[in-house]
């Protein structure tokens, strides 16, 4: 047993605080918006130039001029503001965004994050991820703890090209929640039905108490 | 001072040359200068270096210039939607300079604003920092990035007036503003050119000083990822 995609997203939504401006990455992080706790008001930033991102449109109401950073059609809200890409990253780089929730290929115990390329294989690019991890107040990573082949993705040191150095604050995986602390990672929480021994066995990184 | 041209071909007359550097607006397929891209394809201009956040998709957007092998080098932050791009890059036919998205936007903005370089913490400790000056300010490391000045900028707006003032719609603004400012020549394509005085001067997104040539035309405005939700049943 472990958390599925939606349970990971629901757990990540517990990180949100009332009044925050937040950027959600592509994939599981996008699902976080479905689980924003009652009474918590957050404004979602989309780095292609929008604050106040609304849900997907009803069929037939898609607008090619209104997309999120994953290029999906979305809608606006009464509080929405639009701006250009330079302005968008001015607010990211300038520390105005409280938190970013991103996916990861690898995370290391010192907070290093790799999520943008596999040399010789997968060349997609970093998009806005490098700017986000360098600029926002807090970085939460949502990821599967291990690869399809069962190898740990929570490592002593990243093997892939970095997105940011020492930037991750918290990891939410299918197995639990870990914080980056001096000396390694600290277990915050175990996923439903996951034992500490299982989490430790799936983690290459140093776990400290 | 006449900025309005009848079509994309005439608007690009005399500004295209082999080996030139073009900055393009757009994010994914949203707000891309599709008419000007098609005209550059038809003109056959070669060995282009293009700064654009993305590279279109196979057969649309900047993807058409990749298929015709007119592009020598791309400066982009994300190229994940384009199989032909990946193929050309991995086989060494195409040069690619990855820029973090905010760094690319700021490079364009800075270039247009007469700022030759700026320091940013984006990319510190990554391959993006390789070969770049690192400087510490208040105990934090930053890397030096250069402003971009292009031979030509191509952008797409919603409406313009004949003086070149541009107005955008929703998230189609994206890179079009910084790209418009960083070109020695900027050609804009819009959905509609309205009479002088019809745009609210308080709501101009790009002032006409940045825009040298202007065309209007029908746009396909293709949607890349059509996502919808179900209506609640009554």
Coordinates of C-alpha atoms in Angstrom, one line a residue:
Chain A
X1 CA 0.0 0.0 0.0
X2 CA 1.0 3.5 -0.7
X3 CA -0.5 6.8 -1.8
X4 CA -1.8 7.0 -5.4
X5 CA -1.5 10.1 -7.6
X6 CA -4.6 11.7 -6.2
X7 CA -3.7 10.9 -2.6
X8 CA -0.2 12.5 -3.1
X9 CA -1.9 15.6 -4.6
X10 CA -4.3 15.7 -1.6
X11 CA -1.4 15.5 0.8
X12 CA 0.4 18.2 -1.1
X13 CA -2.7 20.4 -0.9
X14 CA -2.3 20.4 2.9
X15 CA 0.9 22.4 2.4
X16 CA -1.2 25.4 1.2
X17 CA -1.8 28.4 3.5
X18 CA -4.5 31.0 3.2
X19 CA -3.5 34.0 1.2
X20 CA -0.6 32.3 -0.6
X21 CA 0.3 32.8 -4.3
X22 CA 1.4 29.4 -5.5
X23 CA 2.7 27.8 -8.7
X24 CA 1.8 24.2 -9.5
X25 CA 3.9 22.2 -12.0
X26 CA 2.7 19.9 -14.7
X27 CA 1.5 16.4 -13.8
X28 CA 0.5 15.4 -10.3
X29 CA 1.1 19.0 -9.0
X30 CA -1.7 20.2 -11.3
X31 CA -4.1 17.8 -9.4
X32 CA -3.3 19.7 -6.2
X33 CA -5.8 22.3 -7.2
X34 CA -8.6 19.7 -6.8
X35 CA -7.9 19.3 -3.1
X36 CA -7.4 22.9 -1.7
X37 CA -8.7 22.7 1.9
X38 CA -12.0 24.4 2.8
X39 CA -11.4 27.9 4.1
X40 CA -7.9 28.2 2.4
X41 CA -7.8 30.8 -0.4
X42 CA -4.8 30.5 -2.7
X43 CA -4.1 32.2 -6.0
X44 CA -2.6 30.0 -8.6
X45 CA 0.1 31.5 -10.8
X46 CA 0.6 30.1 -14.3
X47 CA 4.1 31.2 -15.5
X48 CA 2.9 31.8 -19.1
X49 CA 1.4 35.0 -17.7
X50 CA -1.6 34.7 -15.4
X51 CA -2.6 35.0 -11.7
X52 CA -5.9 33.5 -10.6
X53 CA -6.1 30.4 -12.7
X54 CA -9.6 28.8 -13.0
X55 CA -10.6 25.2 -13.8
X56 CA -10.8 23.6 -17.2
X57 CA -13.6 25.1 -19.4
X58 CA -16.9 23.5 -20.2
X59 CA -16.9 21.7 -23.6
X60 CA -17.4 24.2 -26.4
X61 CA -16.0 27.1 -24.3
X62 CA -12.3 26.4 -24.9
X63 CA -10.3 29.6 -25.8
X64 CA -7.1 29.2 -27.7
X65 CA -5.9 32.5 -26.0
X66 CA -6.3 31.0 -22.5
X67 CA -4.0 28.2 -21.5
X68 CA -1.9 27.2 -18.6
X69 CA 1.9 26.5 -18.6
X70 CA 1.1 22.9 -19.6
X71 CA -0.6 24.3 -22.7
X72 CA -4.0 23.1 -21.5
X73 CA -7.1 25.1 -22.0
X74 CA -8.3 26.8 -18.7
X75 CA -10.6 29.5 -17.5
X76 CA -10.3 32.8 -15.7
X77 CA -11.7 33.9 -12.3
X78 CA -13.0 37.3 -11.1
X79 CA -9.6 38.1 -9.6
X80 CA -7.5 37.0 -12.6
X81 CA -4.7 39.2 -13.9
X82 CA -2.8 38.7 -17.1
X83 CA 0.8 39.8 -17.8
X84 CA 3.7 39.1 -20.1
X85 CA 6.4 36.5 -19.5
X86 CA 9.0 39.0 -18.3
X87 CA 6.6 40.3 -15.6
X88 CA 5.6 36.7 -14.8
X89 CA 9.2 35.7 -14.0
X90 CA 9.9 39.1 -12.3
X91 CA 7.3 38.0 -9.6
X92 CA 8.8 34.5 -9.5
X93 CA 12.4 35.6 -9.3
X94 CA 11.5 38.4 -7.0
X95 CA 10.2 36.0 -4.3
X96 CA 6.6 37.0 -4.5
X97 CA 5.4 33.4 -5.0
X98 CA 5.1 31.6 -1.6
X99 CA 5.5 28.1 -2.9
X100 CA 6.0 25.9 -5.9
X101 CA 4.9 22.3 -6.1
X102 CA 6.9 20.4 -8.8
X103 CA 7.6 17.0 -10.1
X104 CA 11.1 15.4 -10.0
X105 CA 13.2 12.8 -11.7
X106 CA 15.6 12.8 -8.8
X107 CA 16.0 14.6 -5.4
X108 CA 19.1 14.5 -3.2
X109 CA 19.5 14.7 0.5
X110 CA 21.1 18.2 0.2
X111 CA 18.0 19.5 -1.6
X112 CA 19.4 19.2 -5.1
X113 CA 16.6 18.7 -7.7
X114 CA 16.8 17.2 -11.2
X115 CA 13.7 17.2 -13.4
X116 CA 14.6 18.6 -16.8
X117 CA 16.7 16.2 -18.9
X118 CA 18.2 12.8 -19.3
X119 CA 21.4 13.3 -21.4
X120 CA 21.2 11.6 -24.8
X121 CA 17.6 10.4 -24.2
X122 CA 15.1 12.9 -23.1
X123 CA 15.6 16.5 -24.1
X124 CA 12.6 18.6 -23.2
X125 CA 14.0 21.5 -21.4
X126 CA 13.6 23.2 -18.0
X127 CA 10.8 25.5 -18.9
X128 CA 10.3 27.7 -15.9
X129 CA 11.4 25.2 -13.3
X130 CA 14.9 26.6 -12.8
X131 CA 13.5 30.1 -12.2
X132 CA 10.8 28.8 -9.9
X133 CA 13.1 26.8 -7.6
X134 CA 15.6 29.7 -7.5
X135 CA 13.0 32.3 -6.7
X136 CA 10.0 31.0 -4.7
X137 CA 9.8 30.9 -1.0
X138 CA 9.3 27.2 -0.6
X139 CA 9.8 24.2 -2.9
X140 CA 7.8 21.0 -2.4
X141 CA 8.5 18.1 -4.7
X142 CA 5.8 15.5 -5.5
X143 CA 7.2 12.3 -7.0
X144 CA 7.2 8.5 -7.1
X145 CA 9.8 7.3 -4.5
X146 CA 11.3 4.8 -6.9
X147 CA 11.7 4.3 -10.7
X148 CA 9.7 1.7 -12.6
X149 CA 12.7 -0.6 -12.1
X150 CA 12.5 -0.2 -8.3
X151 CA 15.5 2.1 -8.0
X152 CA 15.4 4.9 -5.5
X153 CA 14.9 8.4 -6.8
X154 CA 15.6 9.9 -3.4
X155 CA 19.4 9.9 -3.5
X156 CA 22.6 10.8 -1.7
X157 CA 23.5 12.8 -4.8
X158 CA 21.7 13.5 -8.1
X159 CA 23.1 11.7 -11.2
X160 CA 21.1 13.8 -13.7
X161 CA 21.8 17.5 -14.7
X162 CA 20.4 19.7 -11.9
X163 CA 17.4 22.0 -12.0
X164 CA 18.5 23.7 -8.8
X165 CA 21.2 23.2 -6.1
X166 CA 19.9 22.9 -2.5
X167 CA 16.5 24.1 -3.4
X168 CA 14.0 21.5 -2.2
X169 CA 12.4 21.9 1.2
X170 CA 10.0 19.0 1.3
X171 CA 9.4 15.7 -0.6
X172 CA 5.9 14.2 -0.9
X173 CA 6.2 10.7 -2.4
X174 CA 3.9 7.7 -2.8
X175 CA 5.6 6.4 0.4
X176 CA 5.5 9.4 2.7
X177 CA 6.7 12.9 3.5
X178 CA 10.3 13.9 4.1
X179 CA 12.0 17.2 4.9
X180 CA 15.4 18.3 3.8
X181 CA 17.3 19.1 7.0
X182 CA 21.0 19.5 7.9
X183 CA 22.7 16.1 7.4
X184 CA 20.0 14.5 5.2
X185 CA 16.3 13.8 5.2
X186 CA 13.9 13.6 8.1
X187 CA 10.8 11.5 7.9
X188 CA 7.7 13.6 8.6
X189 CA 5.0 11.2 7.8
X190 CA 4.4 7.7 6.3
X191 CA 1.8 7.0 3.6
X192 CA -1.1 4.8 4.4
X193 CA 0.0 1.3 5.0
X194 CA 3.7 2.0 4.5
X195 CA 6.1 1.1 7.3
X196 CA 9.2 3.1 8.2
X197 CA 11.3 0.1 7.2
X198 CA 9.8 0.1 3.7
X199 CA 10.3 3.9 3.3
X200 CA 14.0 3.5 4.5
X201 CA 14.6 0.6 2.1
X202 CA 13.3 2.6 -0.8
X203 CA 15.5 5.6 0.1
X204 CA 19.1 5.8 -0.9
X205 CA 19.5 9.2 0.8
X206 CA 20.7 9.5 4.4
X207 CA 17.8 9.6 6.8
X208 CA 18.4 11.5 10.1
X209 CA 16.3 11.7 13.2
Chain B
X1 CA 5.2 56.9 -41.4
X2 CA 3.3 54.0 -42.8
X3 CA 3.4 50.8 -40.7
X4 CA 0.5 48.9 -42.2
X5 CA 1.4 46.3 -44.9
X6 CA -1.0 44.3 -47.0
X7 CA 0.4 40.9 -46.1
X8 CA 3.1 39.0 -44.3
X9 CA 5.3 38.7 -47.5
X10 CA 5.4 42.4 -48.1
X11 CA 5.9 43.1 -44.4
X12 CA 9.0 41.0 -44.4
X13 CA 10.4 42.5 -47.7
X14 CA 14.0 43.6 -47.3
X15 CA 14.4 42.4 -43.7
X16 CA 15.2 38.7 -44.2
X17 CA 18.7 37.4 -44.8
X18 CA 20.5 34.0 -44.4
X19 CA 22.1 33.6 -41.0
X20 CA 19.9 36.2 -39.2
X21 CA 18.8 36.2 -35.6
X22 CA 15.1 36.2 -35.0
X23 CA 13.2 36.6 -31.7
X24 CA 9.7 35.2 -31.7
X25 CA 6.7 35.7 -29.3
X26 CA 4.3 32.9 -28.2
X27 CA 4.0 30.2 -25.6
X28 CA 3.4 26.8 -27.0
X29 CA 1.0 27.5 -29.9
X30 CA -0.7 30.4 -27.9
X31 CA 0.0 33.8 -29.4
X32 CA 2.4 32.7 -32.1
X33 CA 3.1 34.8 -35.2
X34 CA 1.8 32.1 -37.5
X35 CA 1.4 34.3 -40.6
X36 CA 4.9 35.6 -40.4
X37 CA 6.3 32.1 -39.7
X38 CA 4.6 30.9 -42.9
X39 CA 6.0 33.8 -44.9
X40 CA 9.5 33.1 -43.6
X41 CA 9.1 29.5 -44.7
X42 CA 7.9 30.7 -48.2
X43 CA 10.9 33.1 -48.4
X44 CA 13.3 30.2 -47.8
X45 CA 15.6 32.2 -45.5
X46 CA 18.3 29.8 -44.2
X47 CA 20.6 29.3 -41.2
X48 CA 18.3 31.0 -38.8
X49 CA 19.0 31.4 -35.1
X50 CA 15.6 31.7 -33.4
X51 CA 15.0 32.8 -29.8
X52 CA 11.5 31.5 -28.8
X53 CA 10.3 29.8 -25.7
X54 CA 9.1 26.8 -27.6
X55 CA 9.6 25.4 -31.1
X56 CA 6.0 24.8 -32.1
X57 CA 4.8 21.3 -32.9
X58 CA 5.4 19.1 -36.0
X59 CA 3.8 21.0 -38.9
X60 CA 2.7 24.1 -37.0
X61 CA 4.3 27.2 -35.5
X62 CA 8.1 27.2 -35.7
X63 CA 7.9 23.5 -36.3
X64 CA 7.3 24.3 -40.0
X65 CA 10.8 26.0 -40.2
X66 CA 12.4 23.0 -38.6
X67 CA 10.8 20.7 -41.2
X68 CA 12.2 22.8 -44.0
X69 CA 15.6 22.8 -42.3
X70 CA 15.8 26.6 -42.2
X71 CA 16.8 26.7 -38.6
X72 CA 20.4 26.4 -37.5
X73 CA 20.0 27.1 -33.8
X74 CA 17.1 27.4 -31.3
X75 CA 17.3 29.3 -28.0
X76 CA 14.4 27.9 -26.0
X77 CA 13.3 26.8 -22.6
X78 CA 11.1 23.8 -23.5
X79 CA 10.9 21.8 -26.8
X80 CA 9.0 18.7 -25.5
X81 CA 6.1 18.8 -28.0
X82 CA 8.2 18.5 -31.1
X83 CA 9.4 15.1 -32.3
X84 CA 11.1 16.5 -35.4
X85 CA 13.0 18.9 -33.2
X86 CA 14.2 16.1 -30.9
X87 CA 15.3 14.1 -33.8
X88 CA 17.3 16.9 -35.4
X89 CA 18.9 17.8 -32.1
X90 CA 19.8 14.3 -31.0
X91 CA 21.3 13.6 -34.5
X92 CA 23.4 16.8 -34.3
X93 CA 21.7 18.6 -37.2
X94 CA 20.3 21.4 -35.0
X95 CA 22.0 23.5 -32.3
X96 CA 20.0 24.1 -29.2
X97 CA 20.7 26.6 -26.4
X98 CA 18.5 25.9 -23.4
X99 CA 17.6 29.0 -21.4
X100 CA 15.5 29.0 -18.3
X101 CA 12.2 30.5 -19.2
X102 CA 12.5 33.5 -17.0
X103 CA 16.1 34.1 -18.1
X104 CA 15.0 34.0 -21.8
X105 CA 12.2 36.5 -21.1
X106 CA 14.5 38.8 -19.2
X107 CA 17.2 38.5 -21.8
X108 CA 14.7 39.8 -24.4
X109 CA 13.4 42.5 -22.0
X110 CA 16.9 43.6 -21.1
X111 CA 18.1 43.7 -24.7
X112 CA 15.1 45.9 -25.7
X113 CA 15.7 48.2 -22.7
X114 CA 19.4 48.8 -23.5
X115 CA 20.7 46.6 -20.7
X116 CA 23.5 44.3 -22.0
X117 CA 23.6 42.0 -19.1
X118 CA 22.0 41.2 -15.7
X119 CA 22.7 38.9 -12.7
X120 CA 20.2 36.2 -11.8
X121 CA 20.2 33.4 -9.3
X122 CA 18.3 31.2 -11.8
X123 CA 20.6 28.3 -12.8
X124 CA 23.3 28.8 -10.2
X125 CA 25.0 25.5 -9.6
X126 CA 23.6 23.9 -12.8
X127 CA 25.0 23.5 -16.4
X128 CA 23.3 26.8 -17.2
X129 CA 26.0 28.5 -15.2
X130 CA 28.9 26.9 -17.1
X131 CA 31.2 29.5 -18.5
X132 CA 29.3 32.4 -17.0
X133 CA 30.5 35.0 -14.5
X134 CA 29.4 34.3 -11.0
X135 CA 29.1 37.2 -8.6
X136 CA 28.0 37.3 -5.0
X137 CA 25.6 39.9 -3.8
X138 CA 24.7 40.0 -0.1
X139 CA 26.0 36.4 0.4
X140 CA 24.0 35.0 -2.5
X141 CA 25.5 33.8 -5.8
X142 CA 24.2 35.1 -9.1
X143 CA 25.2 34.4 -12.7
X144 CA 25.6 37.0 -15.5
X145 CA 23.2 36.6 -18.4
X146 CA 23.3 38.7 -21.6
X147 CA 20.6 40.8 -23.0
X148 CA 19.3 39.8 -26.5
X149 CA 19.1 42.1 -29.5
X150 CA 17.7 40.4 -32.5
X151 CA 17.9 41.3 -36.2
X152 CA 14.1 40.8 -36.4
X153 CA 11.3 40.3 -33.9
X154 CA 8.1 38.6 -35.0
X155 CA 5.1 38.9 -32.6
X156 CA 1.3 38.3 -32.6
X157 CA -1.2 40.6 -30.9
X158 CA -5.0 40.7 -30.8
X159 CA -5.5 44.3 -32.0
X160 CA -3.4 47.2 -33.2
X161 CA -4.0 50.7 -34.4
X162 CA -2.2 52.0 -37.5
X163 CA 0.5 53.6 -35.2
X164 CA 1.6 50.1 -34.1
X165 CA 0.1 50.2 -30.5
X166 CA -0.6 46.6 -29.6
X167 CA -3.2 45.0 -27.3
X168 CA -3.2 41.3 -26.4
X169 CA -5.8 39.0 -25.2
X170 CA -5.5 36.8 -22.1
X171 CA -2.5 34.5 -21.9
X172 CA -1.6 35.1 -25.6
X173 CA 0.5 38.1 -24.4
X174 CA 3.3 35.9 -23.0
X175 CA 6.7 36.4 -24.8
X176 CA 5.2 38.8 -27.3
X177 CA 5.9 41.8 -25.2
X178 CA 9.6 41.2 -24.4
X179 CA 10.2 39.9 -27.9
X180 CA 8.6 43.0 -29.5
X181 CA 11.1 45.2 -27.7
X182 CA 14.3 43.4 -28.5
X183 CA 14.3 43.5 -32.3
X184 CA 16.1 46.0 -34.4
X185 CA 13.1 45.6 -36.6
X186 CA 9.8 44.3 -35.1
X187 CA 7.0 43.0 -37.4
X188 CA 3.6 42.4 -35.7
X189 CA 0.7 40.5 -36.9
X190 CA -2.8 41.0 -35.4
X191 CA -6.3 39.8 -35.8
X192 CA -7.7 43.3 -36.4
X193 CA -6.3 46.7 -37.1
X194 CA -8.7 49.3 -35.6
X195 CA -8.8 53.0 -36.5
X196 CA -6.6 55.5 -34.6
X197 CA -8.4 56.4 -31.4
X198 CA -10.2 53.2 -31.1
X199 CA -7.8 51.7 -28.5
X200 CA -7.9 53.1 -25.0
X201 CA -4.5 54.7 -24.5
X202 CA -4.5 53.5 -20.9
X203 CA -4.7 49.9 -22.0
X204 CA -1.9 49.6 -24.6
X205 CA 0.3 46.6 -23.8
X206 CA 3.1 47.4 -26.3
X207 CA 3.5 51.1 -27.4
X208 CA 3.9 51.6 -31.1
X209 CA 7.4 52.9 -30.8
X210 CA 8.6 49.2 -30.7
X211 CA 6.6 48.1 -33.8
X212 CA 7.9 49.0 -37.2
X213 CA 5.6 47.0 -39.5
X214 CA 2.1 45.6 -39.1
X215 CA -0.2 43.2 -40.8
X216 CA -3.7 41.9 -40.1
X217 CA -5.0 38.5 -41.1
X218 CA -7.0 35.4 -40.2
X219 CA -5.4 33.2 -37.6
X220 CA -5.9 29.5 -37.1
X221 CA -5.0 29.8 -33.4
X222 CA -4.7 26.0 -32.9
X223 CA -5.2 24.5 -29.4
X224 CA -2.4 22.3 -28.3
X225 CA -4.1 20.5 -25.3
X226 CA -7.8 20.7 -25.3
X227 CA -8.9 20.1 -21.7
X228 CA -12.5 20.4 -20.6
X229 CA -14.7 19.6 -17.6
X230 CA -18.2 18.1 -17.6
X231 CA -21.2 20.2 -16.8
X232 CA -22.9 19.2 -13.6
X233 CA -26.1 17.4 -14.6
X234 CA -29.2 19.2 -13.5

